[in-house]
Amino acid sequence: ARFFAIARHHRVPCMVRPLLPMVMRPNPLAVPRVKSMYIMMDTSREGHRVGYTGIGMCDPVGPGTIRAFAVWHSVVAPQKNVNVEESFLRSFSTHVWSNGVDFASDAGAKVVCEGAGLSWSQCLCAMKPSGLGVRQHWQEKESSDRELCAKSGLWGVPSFTFKSASMWGQDRMKALEMTILEDQRFRVVAPKM
């Protein structure tokens, strides 16, 4: 949510490129248990910091993530509407990471998708195993986005790139905003050629 608020406030375009969790990628990285616990605790801390006070989380790694990517690439991204993207990500984050909703189940996915204002029938169709080639499509897109991320020296989410600046982590939001402000200040005072 902060990412979208910063982009709106400074009138800069944003493009969301979801990446698979490290443990689900081809040649997955072995994530030590202590790192996994840190990620969950950090997620909880960030959630509480921004006011999510839900009952707990449901780790979406596995089928939940696959279904979320199918919905993203079949229903959300084709709309090319940052408000729809934000709505889905906010609903997913709130329900899955804060309220313990299981996106791997139809009942859980319905709560998330309808909470984002999406058509449940379209989302359900996108998540079907046949998926009309959707899985291959989103896997190719995710792989391409991951390669692009790596070229910027980044490997995970959340990652942010603005012009030539790249940064990683929720705690870098202020740095992202400062980078945007510096760019806008330069554009305002730079002489026109």
JSON list of C-alpha atoms in Angstrom, two decimals:
[
{"chain": "A", "resi": 1, "resn": "ALA", "atom": "CA", "xyz": [0.00, 0.00, 0.00]},
{"chain": "A", "resi": 2, "resn": "ARG", "atom": "CA", "xyz": [2.82, 2.43, 0.81]},
{"chain": "A", "resi": 3, "resn": "PHE", "atom": "CA", "xyz": [4.37, 1.80, -2.60]},
{"chain": "A", "resi": 4, "resn": "PHE", "atom": "CA", "xyz": [1.16, 2.79, -4.36]},
{"chain": "A", "resi": 5, "resn": "ALA", "atom": "CA", "xyz": [0.66, 5.81, -2.07]},
{"chain": "A", "resi": 6, "resn": "ILE", "atom": "CA", "xyz": [4.18, 7.05, -2.84]},
{"chain": "A", "resi": 7, "resn": "ALA", "atom": "CA", "xyz": [3.65, 6.61, -6.58]},
{"chain": "A", "resi": 8, "resn": "ARG", "atom": "CA", "xyz": [0.30, 8.43, -6.45]},
{"chain": "A", "resi": 9, "resn": "HIS", "atom": "CA", "xyz": [1.61, 11.24, -4.26]},
{"chain": "A", "resi": 10, "resn": "HIS", "atom": "CA", "xyz": [4.58, 11.95, -6.53]},
{"chain": "A", "resi": 11, "resn": "ARG", "atom": "CA", "xyz": [2.70, 11.19, -9.75]},
{"chain": "A", "resi": 12, "resn": "VAL", "atom": "CA", "xyz": [5.14, 8.56, -10.94]},
{"chain": "A", "resi": 13, "resn": "PRO", "atom": "CA", "xyz": [4.02, 5.44, -12.79]},
{"chain": "A", "resi": 14, "resn": "CYS", "atom": "CA", "xyz": [4.42, 2.12, -11.07]},
{"chain": "A", "resi": 15, "resn": "MET", "atom": "CA", "xyz": [4.67, -1.36, -12.49]},
{"chain": "A", "resi": 16, "resn": "VAL", "atom": "CA", "xyz": [4.17, -4.41, -10.30]},
{"chain": "A", "resi": 17, "resn": "ARG", "atom": "CA", "xyz": [6.14, -7.51, -11.24]},
{"chain": "A", "resi": 18, "resn": "PRO", "atom": "CA", "xyz": [5.37, -10.36, -8.83]},
{"chain": "A", "resi": 19, "resn": "LEU", "atom": "CA", "xyz": [8.17, -12.88, -8.32]},
{"chain": "A", "resi": 20, "resn": "LEU", "atom": "CA", "xyz": [7.94, -16.41, -7.03]},
{"chain": "A", "resi": 21, "resn": "PRO", "atom": "CA", "xyz": [9.18, -17.04, -3.50]},
{"chain": "A", "resi": 22, "resn": "MET", "atom": "CA", "xyz": [12.80, -18.20, -3.50]},
{"chain": "A", "resi": 23, "resn": "VAL", "atom": "CA", "xyz": [11.79, -21.73, -2.48]},
{"chain": "A", "resi": 24, "resn": "MET", "atom": "CA", "xyz": [9.48, -22.09, -5.51]},
{"chain": "A", "resi": 25, "resn": "ARG", "atom": "CA", "xyz": [11.87, -20.94, -8.21]},
{"chain": "A", "resi": 26, "resn": "PRO", "atom": "CA", "xyz": [13.72, -23.21, -10.59]},
{"chain": "A", "resi": 27, "resn": "ASN", "atom": "CA", "xyz": [16.87, -24.25, -8.73]},
{"chain": "A", "resi": 28, "resn": "PRO", "atom": "CA", "xyz": [15.30, -23.08, -5.47]},
{"chain": "A", "resi": 29, "resn": "LEU", "atom": "CA", "xyz": [17.47, -21.56, -2.83]},
{"chain": "A", "resi": 30, "resn": "ALA", "atom": "CA", "xyz": [17.52, -23.47, 0.40]},
{"chain": "A", "resi": 31, "resn": "VAL", "atom": "CA", "xyz": [16.16, -21.05, 2.97]},
{"chain": "A", "resi": 32, "resn": "PRO", "atom": "CA", "xyz": [17.44, -21.80, 6.47]},
{"chain": "A", "resi": 33, "resn": "ARG", "atom": "CA", "xyz": [14.72, -22.18, 9.09]},
{"chain": "A", "resi": 34, "resn": "VAL", "atom": "CA", "xyz": [15.99, -19.12, 10.94]},
{"chain": "A", "resi": 35, "resn": "LYS", "atom": "CA", "xyz": [15.57, -17.05, 7.74]},
{"chain": "A", "resi": 36, "resn": "SER", "atom": "CA", "xyz": [12.06, -18.44, 7.19]},
{"chain": "A", "resi": 37, "resn": "MET", "atom": "CA", "xyz": [11.15, -17.50, 10.74]},
{"chain": "A", "resi": 38, "resn": "TYR", "atom": "CA", "xyz": [12.63, -14.03, 10.24]},
{"chain": "A", "resi": 39, "resn": "ILE", "atom": "CA", "xyz": [10.54, -13.53, 7.09]},
{"chain": "A", "resi": 40, "resn": "MET", "atom": "CA", "xyz": [7.36, -14.52, 8.92]},
{"chain": "A", "resi": 41, "resn": "MET", "atom": "CA", "xyz": [8.17, -12.33, 11.93]},
{"chain": "A", "resi": 42, "resn": "ASP", "atom": "CA", "xyz": [9.07, -9.41, 9.65]},
{"chain": "A", "resi": 43, "resn": "THR", "atom": "CA", "xyz": [5.82, -9.86, 7.74]},
{"chain": "A", "resi": 44, "resn": "SER", "atom": "CA", "xyz": [3.91, -9.83, 11.00]},
{"chain": "A", "resi": 45, "resn": "ARG", "atom": "CA", "xyz": [5.82, -6.77, 12.27]},
{"chain": "A", "resi": 46, "resn": "GLU", "atom": "CA", "xyz": [5.16, -4.85, 9.06]},
{"chain": "A", "resi": 47, "resn": "GLY", "atom": "CA", "xyz": [1.51, -5.83, 9.13]},
{"chain": "A", "resi": 48, "resn": "HIS", "atom": "CA", "xyz": [1.06, -4.61, 12.68]},
{"chain": "A", "resi": 49, "resn": "ARG", "atom": "CA", "xyz": [2.98, -1.44, 11.89]},
{"chain": "A", "resi": 50, "resn": "VAL", "atom": "CA", "xyz": [0.46, -0.50, 9.19]},
{"chain": "A", "resi": 51, "resn": "GLY", "atom": "CA", "xyz": [-2.58, -1.54, 11.19]},
{"chain": "A", "resi": 52, "resn": "TYR", "atom": "CA", "xyz": [-3.23, -5.16, 10.18]},
{"chain": "A", "resi": 53, "resn": "THR", "atom": "CA", "xyz": [-4.33, -6.83, 13.38]},
{"chain": "A", "resi": 54, "resn": "GLY", "atom": "CA", "xyz": [-5.66, -10.10, 12.01]},
{"chain": "A", "resi": 55, "resn": "ILE", "atom": "CA", "xyz": [-5.65, -13.52, 13.56]},
{"chain": "A", "resi": 56, "resn": "GLY", "atom": "CA", "xyz": [-2.54, -14.86, 11.88]},
{"chain": "A", "resi": 57, "resn": "MET", "atom": "CA", "xyz": [-1.12, -15.87, 8.57]},
{"chain": "A", "resi": 58, "resn": "CYS", "atom": "CA", "xyz": [-1.50, -18.74, 6.14]},
{"chain": "A", "resi": 59, "resn": "ASP", "atom": "CA", "xyz": [1.75, -19.28, 4.25]},
{"chain": "A", "resi": 60, "resn": "PRO", "atom": "CA", "xyz": [0.75, -19.30, 0.57]},
{"chain": "A", "resi": 61, "resn": "VAL", "atom": "CA", "xyz": [3.91, -21.08, -0.68]},
{"chain": "A", "resi": 62, "resn": "GLY", "atom": "CA", "xyz": [2.89, -23.87, -3.07]},
{"chain": "A", "resi": 63, "resn": "PRO", "atom": "CA", "xyz": [-0.63, -24.12, -4.50]},
{"chain": "A", "resi": 64, "resn": "GLY", "atom": "CA", "xyz": [-1.73, -20.78, -3.00]},
{"chain": "A", "resi": 65, "resn": "THR", "atom": "CA", "xyz": [1.06, -18.95, -4.81]},
{"chain": "A", "resi": 66, "resn": "ILE", "atom": "CA", "xyz": [0.43, -20.77, -8.09]},
{"chain": "A", "resi": 67, "resn": "ARG", "atom": "CA", "xyz": [-3.25, -19.82, -7.93]},
{"chain": "A", "resi": 68, "resn": "ALA", "atom": "CA", "xyz": [-2.42, -16.21, -7.04]},
{"chain": "A", "resi": 69, "resn": "PHE", "atom": "CA", "xyz": [-0.09, -15.94, -10.04]},
{"chain": "A", "resi": 70, "resn": "ALA", "atom": "CA", "xyz": [-2.79, -17.37, -12.30]},
{"chain": "A", "resi": 71, "resn": "VAL", "atom": "CA", "xyz": [-5.28, -14.76, -11.08]},
{"chain": "A", "resi": 72, "resn": "TRP", "atom": "CA", "xyz": [-2.72, -11.97, -11.33]},
{"chain": "A", "resi": 73, "resn": "HIS", "atom": "CA", "xyz": [-1.67, -12.75, -14.90]},
{"chain": "A", "resi": 74, "resn": "SER", "atom": "CA", "xyz": [-5.13, -13.70, -16.21]},
{"chain": "A", "resi": 75, "resn": "VAL", "atom": "CA", "xyz": [-7.47, -11.32, -14.45]},
{"chain": "A", "resi": 76, "resn": "VAL", "atom": "CA", "xyz": [-5.57, -8.50, -12.71]},
{"chain": "A", "resi": 77, "resn": "ALA", "atom": "CA", "xyz": [-2.64, -7.53, -14.97]},
{"chain": "A", "resi": 78, "resn": "PRO", "atom": "CA", "xyz": [-4.59, -7.56, -18.27]},
{"chain": "A", "resi": 79, "resn": "GLN", "atom": "CA", "xyz": [-6.76, -4.73, -16.93]},
{"chain": "A", "resi": 80, "resn": "LYS", "atom": "CA", "xyz": [-3.66, -2.48, -16.89]},
{"chain": "A", "resi": 81, "resn": "ASN", "atom": "CA", "xyz": [-5.17, -0.60, -13.97]},
{"chain": "A", "resi": 82, "resn": "VAL", "atom": "CA", "xyz": [-2.98, 0.24, -10.99]},
{"chain": "A", "resi": 83, "resn": "ASN", "atom": "CA", "xyz": [-6.07, 0.54, -8.77]},
{"chain": "A", "resi": 84, "resn": "VAL", "atom": "CA", "xyz": [-7.08, -3.06, -9.56]},
{"chain": "A", "resi": 85, "resn": "GLU", "atom": "CA", "xyz": [-3.50, -4.21, -8.91]},
{"chain": "A", "resi": 86, "resn": "GLU", "atom": "CA", "xyz": [-3.42, -2.41, -5.57]},
{"chain": "A", "resi": 87, "resn": "SER", "atom": "CA", "xyz": [-6.84, -3.75, -4.62]},
{"chain": "A", "resi": 88, "resn": "PHE", "atom": "CA", "xyz": [-5.82, -7.36, -5.31]},
{"chain": "A", "resi": 89, "resn": "LEU", "atom": "CA", "xyz": [-2.49, -7.05, -3.50]},
{"chain": "A", "resi": 90, "resn": "ARG", "atom": "CA", "xyz": [-4.14, -5.34, -0.53]},
{"chain": "A", "resi": 91, "resn": "SER", "atom": "CA", "xyz": [-6.88, -7.98, -0.34]},
{"chain": "A", "resi": 92, "resn": "PHE", "atom": "CA", "xyz": [-4.38, -10.82, -0.67]},
{"chain": "A", "resi": 93, "resn": "SER", "atom": "CA", "xyz": [-2.07, -9.32, 1.96]},
{"chain": "A", "resi": 94, "resn": "THR", "atom": "CA", "xyz": [-4.86, -8.61, 4.41]},
{"chain": "A", "resi": 95, "resn": "HIS", "atom": "CA", "xyz": [-6.65, -11.93, 4.07]},
{"chain": "A", "resi": 96, "resn": "VAL", "atom": "CA", "xyz": [-3.71, -14.31, 3.64]},
{"chain": "A", "resi": 97, "resn": "TRP", "atom": "CA", "xyz": [-0.92, -12.67, 5.63]},
{"chain": "A", "resi": 98, "resn": "SER", "atom": "CA", "xyz": [-3.04, -11.17, 8.39]},
{"chain": "A", "resi": 99, "resn": "ASN", "atom": "CA", "xyz": [-6.30, -13.11, 8.63]},
{"chain": "A", "resi": 100, "resn": "GLY", "atom": "CA", "xyz": [-5.03, -16.62, 7.89]},
{"chain": "A", "resi": 101, "resn": "VAL", "atom": "CA", "xyz": [-7.14, -17.17, 4.74]},
{"chain": "A", "resi": 102, "resn": "ASP", "atom": "CA", "xyz": [-5.91, -20.08, 2.60]},
{"chain": "A", "resi": 103, "resn": "PHE", "atom": "CA", "xyz": [-5.71, -18.96, -1.05]},
{"chain": "A", "resi": 104, "resn": "ALA", "atom": "CA", "xyz": [-5.10, -22.59, -2.05]},
{"chain": "A", "resi": 105, "resn": "SER", "atom": "CA", "xyz": [-8.76, -23.32, -1.25]},
{"chain": "A", "resi": 106, "resn": "ASP", "atom": "CA", "xyz": [-11.65, -22.11, -3.39]},
{"chain": "A", "resi": 107, "resn": "ALA", "atom": "CA", "xyz": [-13.36, -20.64, -0.32]},
{"chain": "A", "resi": 108, "resn": "GLY", "atom": "CA", "xyz": [-10.25, -18.67, 0.63]},
{"chain": "A", "resi": 109, "resn": "ALA", "atom": "CA", "xyz": [-9.51, -17.54, -2.92]},
{"chain": "A", "resi": 110, "resn": "LYS", "atom": "CA", "xyz": [-13.10, -16.35, -3.28]},
{"chain": "A", "resi": 111, "resn": "VAL", "atom": "CA", "xyz": [-12.78, -14.18, -0.16]},
{"chain": "A", "resi": 112, "resn": "VAL", "atom": "CA", "xyz": [-9.58, -12.59, -1.52]},
{"chain": "A", "resi": 113, "resn": "CYS", "atom": "CA", "xyz": [-10.79, -12.12, -5.10]},
{"chain": "A", "resi": 114, "resn": "GLU", "atom": "CA", "xyz": [-14.19, -10.73, -4.19]},
{"chain": "A", "resi": 115, "resn": "GLY", "atom": "CA", "xyz": [-12.51, -8.57, -1.56]},
{"chain": "A", "resi": 116, "resn": "ALA", "atom": "CA", "xyz": [-10.52, -7.05, -4.42]},
{"chain": "A", "resi": 117, "resn": "GLY", "atom": "CA", "xyz": [-13.65, -6.46, -6.47]},
{"chain": "A", "resi": 118, "resn": "LEU", "atom": "CA", "xyz": [-12.73, -9.11, -9.04]},
{"chain": "A", "resi": 119, "resn": "SER", "atom": "CA", "xyz": [-15.16, -11.41, -10.84]},
{"chain": "A", "resi": 120, "resn": "TRP", "atom": "CA", "xyz": [-15.09, -14.70, -8.96]},
{"chain": "A", "resi": 121, "resn": "SER", "atom": "CA", "xyz": [-16.06, -16.66, -12.08]},
{"chain": "A", "resi": 122, "resn": "GLN", "atom": "CA", "xyz": [-13.12, -15.19, -14.04]},
{"chain": "A", "resi": 123, "resn": "CYS", "atom": "CA", "xyz": [-10.73, -15.88, -11.16]},
{"chain": "A", "resi": 124, "resn": "LEU", "atom": "CA", "xyz": [-11.99, -19.43, -10.71]},
{"chain": "A", "resi": 125, "resn": "CYS", "atom": "CA", "xyz": [-11.56, -20.08, -14.44]},
{"chain": "A", "resi": 126, "resn": "ALA", "atom": "CA", "xyz": [-8.00, -18.71, -14.31]},
{"chain": "A", "resi": 127, "resn": "MET", "atom": "CA", "xyz": [-7.11, -21.06, -11.44]},
{"chain": "A", "resi": 128, "resn": "LYS", "atom": "CA", "xyz": [-8.38, -24.24, -13.10]},
{"chain": "A", "resi": 129, "resn": "PRO", "atom": "CA", "xyz": [-5.58, -26.72, -13.75]},
{"chain": "A", "resi": 130, "resn": "SER", "atom": "CA", "xyz": [-6.19, -26.54, -17.49]},
{"chain": "A", "resi": 131, "resn": "GLY", "atom": "CA", "xyz": [-5.88, -22.78, -17.26]},
{"chain": "A", "resi": 132, "resn": "LEU", "atom": "CA", "xyz": [-5.93, -22.37, -21.05]},
{"chain": "A", "resi": 133, "resn": "GLY", "atom": "CA", "xyz": [-2.15, -22.13, -21.16]},
{"chain": "A", "resi": 134, "resn": "VAL", "atom": "CA", "xyz": [-2.20, -19.55, -18.38]},
{"chain": "A", "resi": 135, "resn": "ARG", "atom": "CA", "xyz": [0.36, -21.33, -16.22]},
{"chain": "A", "resi": 136, "resn": "GLN", "atom": "CA", "xyz": [2.92, -21.44, -19.02]},
{"chain": "A", "resi": 137, "resn": "HIS", "atom": "CA", "xyz": [2.21, -17.76, -19.76]},
{"chain": "A", "resi": 138, "resn": "TRP", "atom": "CA", "xyz": [2.69, -16.56, -16.18]},
{"chain": "A", "resi": 139, "resn": "GLN", "atom": "CA", "xyz": [5.75, -18.76, -15.68]},
{"chain": "A", "resi": 140, "resn": "GLU", "atom": "CA", "xyz": [7.39, -17.20, -18.75]},
{"chain": "A", "resi": 141, "resn": "LYS", "atom": "CA", "xyz": [6.43, -13.70, -17.58]},
{"chain": "A", "resi": 142, "resn": "GLU", "atom": "CA", "xyz": [7.68, -14.34, -14.03]},
{"chain": "A", "resi": 143, "resn": "SER", "atom": "CA", "xyz": [10.96, -15.74, -15.37]},
{"chain": "A", "resi": 144, "resn": "SER", "atom": "CA", "xyz": [11.42, -12.67, -17.55]},
{"chain": "A", "resi": 145, "resn": "ASP", "atom": "CA", "xyz": [10.63, -10.34, -14.63]},
{"chain": "A", "resi": 146, "resn": "ARG", "atom": "CA", "xyz": [13.05, -12.25, -12.37]},
{"chain": "A", "resi": 147, "resn": "GLU", "atom": "CA", "xyz": [15.82, -11.85, -14.98]},
{"chain": "A", "resi": 148, "resn": "LEU", "atom": "CA", "xyz": [15.07, -8.14, -15.23]},
{"chain": "A", "resi": 149, "resn": "CYS", "atom": "CA", "xyz": [15.25, -7.88, -11.45]},
{"chain": "A", "resi": 150, "resn": "ALA", "atom": "CA", "xyz": [18.59, -9.69, -11.40]},
{"chain": "A", "resi": 151, "resn": "LYS", "atom": "CA", "xyz": [20.00, -7.28, -14.00]},
{"chain": "A", "resi": 152, "resn": "SER", "atom": "CA", "xyz": [19.28, -4.50, -11.48]},
{"chain": "A", "resi": 153, "resn": "GLY", "atom": "CA", "xyz": [21.20, -6.42, -8.82]},
{"chain": "A", "resi": 154, "resn": "LEU", "atom": "CA", "xyz": [18.03, -7.49, -7.04]},
{"chain": "A", "resi": 155, "resn": "TRP", "atom": "CA", "xyz": [16.71, -10.96, -6.33]},
{"chain": "A", "resi": 156, "resn": "GLY", "atom": "CA", "xyz": [13.57, -10.78, -4.26]},
{"chain": "A", "resi": 157, "resn": "VAL", "atom": "CA", "xyz": [10.55, -8.78, -3.20]},
{"chain": "A", "resi": 158, "resn": "PRO", "atom": "CA", "xyz": [9.83, -6.14, -2.41]},
{"chain": "A", "resi": 159, "resn": "SER", "atom": "CA", "xyz": [12.30, -4.56, -4.80]},
{"chain": "A", "resi": 160, "resn": "PHE", "atom": "CA", "xyz": [12.06, -1.06, -6.18]},
{"chain": "A", "resi": 161, "resn": "THR", "atom": "CA", "xyz": [13.69, 0.53, -9.20]},
{"chain": "A", "resi": 162, "resn": "PHE", "atom": "CA", "xyz": [13.38, 4.18, -10.06]},
{"chain": "A", "resi": 163, "resn": "LYS", "atom": "CA", "xyz": [15.48, 5.39, -12.99]},
{"chain": "A", "resi": 164, "resn": "SER", "atom": "CA", "xyz": [18.98, 4.08, -12.16]},
{"chain": "A", "resi": 165, "resn": "ALA", "atom": "CA", "xyz": [18.36, 3.50, -8.42]},
{"chain": "A", "resi": 166, "resn": "SER", "atom": "CA", "xyz": [17.50, 0.00, -7.21]},
{"chain": "A", "resi": 167, "resn": "MET", "atom": "CA", "xyz": [16.69, -1.04, -3.66]},
{"chain": "A", "resi": 168, "resn": "TRP", "atom": "CA", "xyz": [15.24, -3.96, -1.74]},
{"chain": "A", "resi": 169, "resn": "GLY", "atom": "CA", "xyz": [13.04, -4.22, 1.35]},
{"chain": "A", "resi": 170, "resn": "GLN", "atom": "CA", "xyz": [10.05, -2.59, 3.02]},
{"chain": "A", "resi": 171, "resn": "ASP", "atom": "CA", "xyz": [12.44, -0.50, 5.06]},
{"chain": "A", "resi": 172, "resn": "ARG", "atom": "CA", "xyz": [13.68, 1.16, 1.84]},
{"chain": "A", "resi": 173, "resn": "MET", "atom": "CA", "xyz": [10.39, 2.94, 1.12]},
{"chain": "A", "resi": 174, "resn": "LYS", "atom": "CA", "xyz": [11.76, 6.19, 2.56]},
{"chain": "A", "resi": 175, "resn": "ALA", "atom": "CA", "xyz": [14.87, 5.87, 0.38]},
{"chain": "A", "resi": 176, "resn": "LEU", "atom": "CA", "xyz": [12.65, 5.28, -2.65]},
{"chain": "A", "resi": 177, "resn": "GLU", "atom": "CA", "xyz": [10.65, 8.39, -1.85]},
{"chain": "A", "resi": 178, "resn": "MET", "atom": "CA", "xyz": [13.81, 10.45, -1.34]},
{"chain": "A", "resi": 179, "resn": "THR", "atom": "CA", "xyz": [15.13, 9.24, -4.72]},
{"chain": "A", "resi": 180, "resn": "ILE", "atom": "CA", "xyz": [11.90, 10.33, -6.41]},
{"chain": "A", "resi": 181, "resn": "LEU", "atom": "CA", "xyz": [11.97, 13.70, -4.64]},
{"chain": "A", "resi": 182, "resn": "GLU", "atom": "CA", "xyz": [15.57, 14.30, -5.66]},
{"chain": "A", "resi": 183, "resn": "ASP", "atom": "CA", "xyz": [14.71, 13.50, -9.28]},
{"chain": "A", "resi": 184, "resn": "GLN", "atom": "CA", "xyz": [11.70, 15.82, -9.20]},
{"chain": "A", "resi": 185, "resn": "ARG", "atom": "CA", "xyz": [13.74, 18.61, -7.60]},
{"chain": "A", "resi": 186, "resn": "PHE", "atom": "CA", "xyz": [16.39, 18.24, -10.29]},
{"chain": "A", "resi": 187, "resn": "ARG", "atom": "CA", "xyz": [13.79, 18.37, -13.07]},
{"chain": "A", "resi": 188, "resn": "VAL", "atom": "CA", "xyz": [12.27, 21.54, -11.61]},
{"chain": "A", "resi": 189, "resn": "VAL", "atom": "CA", "xyz": [15.57, 23.46, -11.37]},
{"chain": "A", "resi": 190, "resn": "ALA", "atom": "CA", "xyz": [17.39, 21.98, -14.35]},
{"chain": "A", "resi": 191, "resn": "PRO", "atom": "CA", "xyz": [17.68, 24.48, -17.20]},
{"chain": "A", "resi": 192, "resn": "LYS", "atom": "CA", "xyz": [15.88, 23.60, -20.41]},
{"chain": "A", "resi": 193, "resn": "MET", "atom": "CA", "xyz": [18.14, 22.95, -23.36]}
]
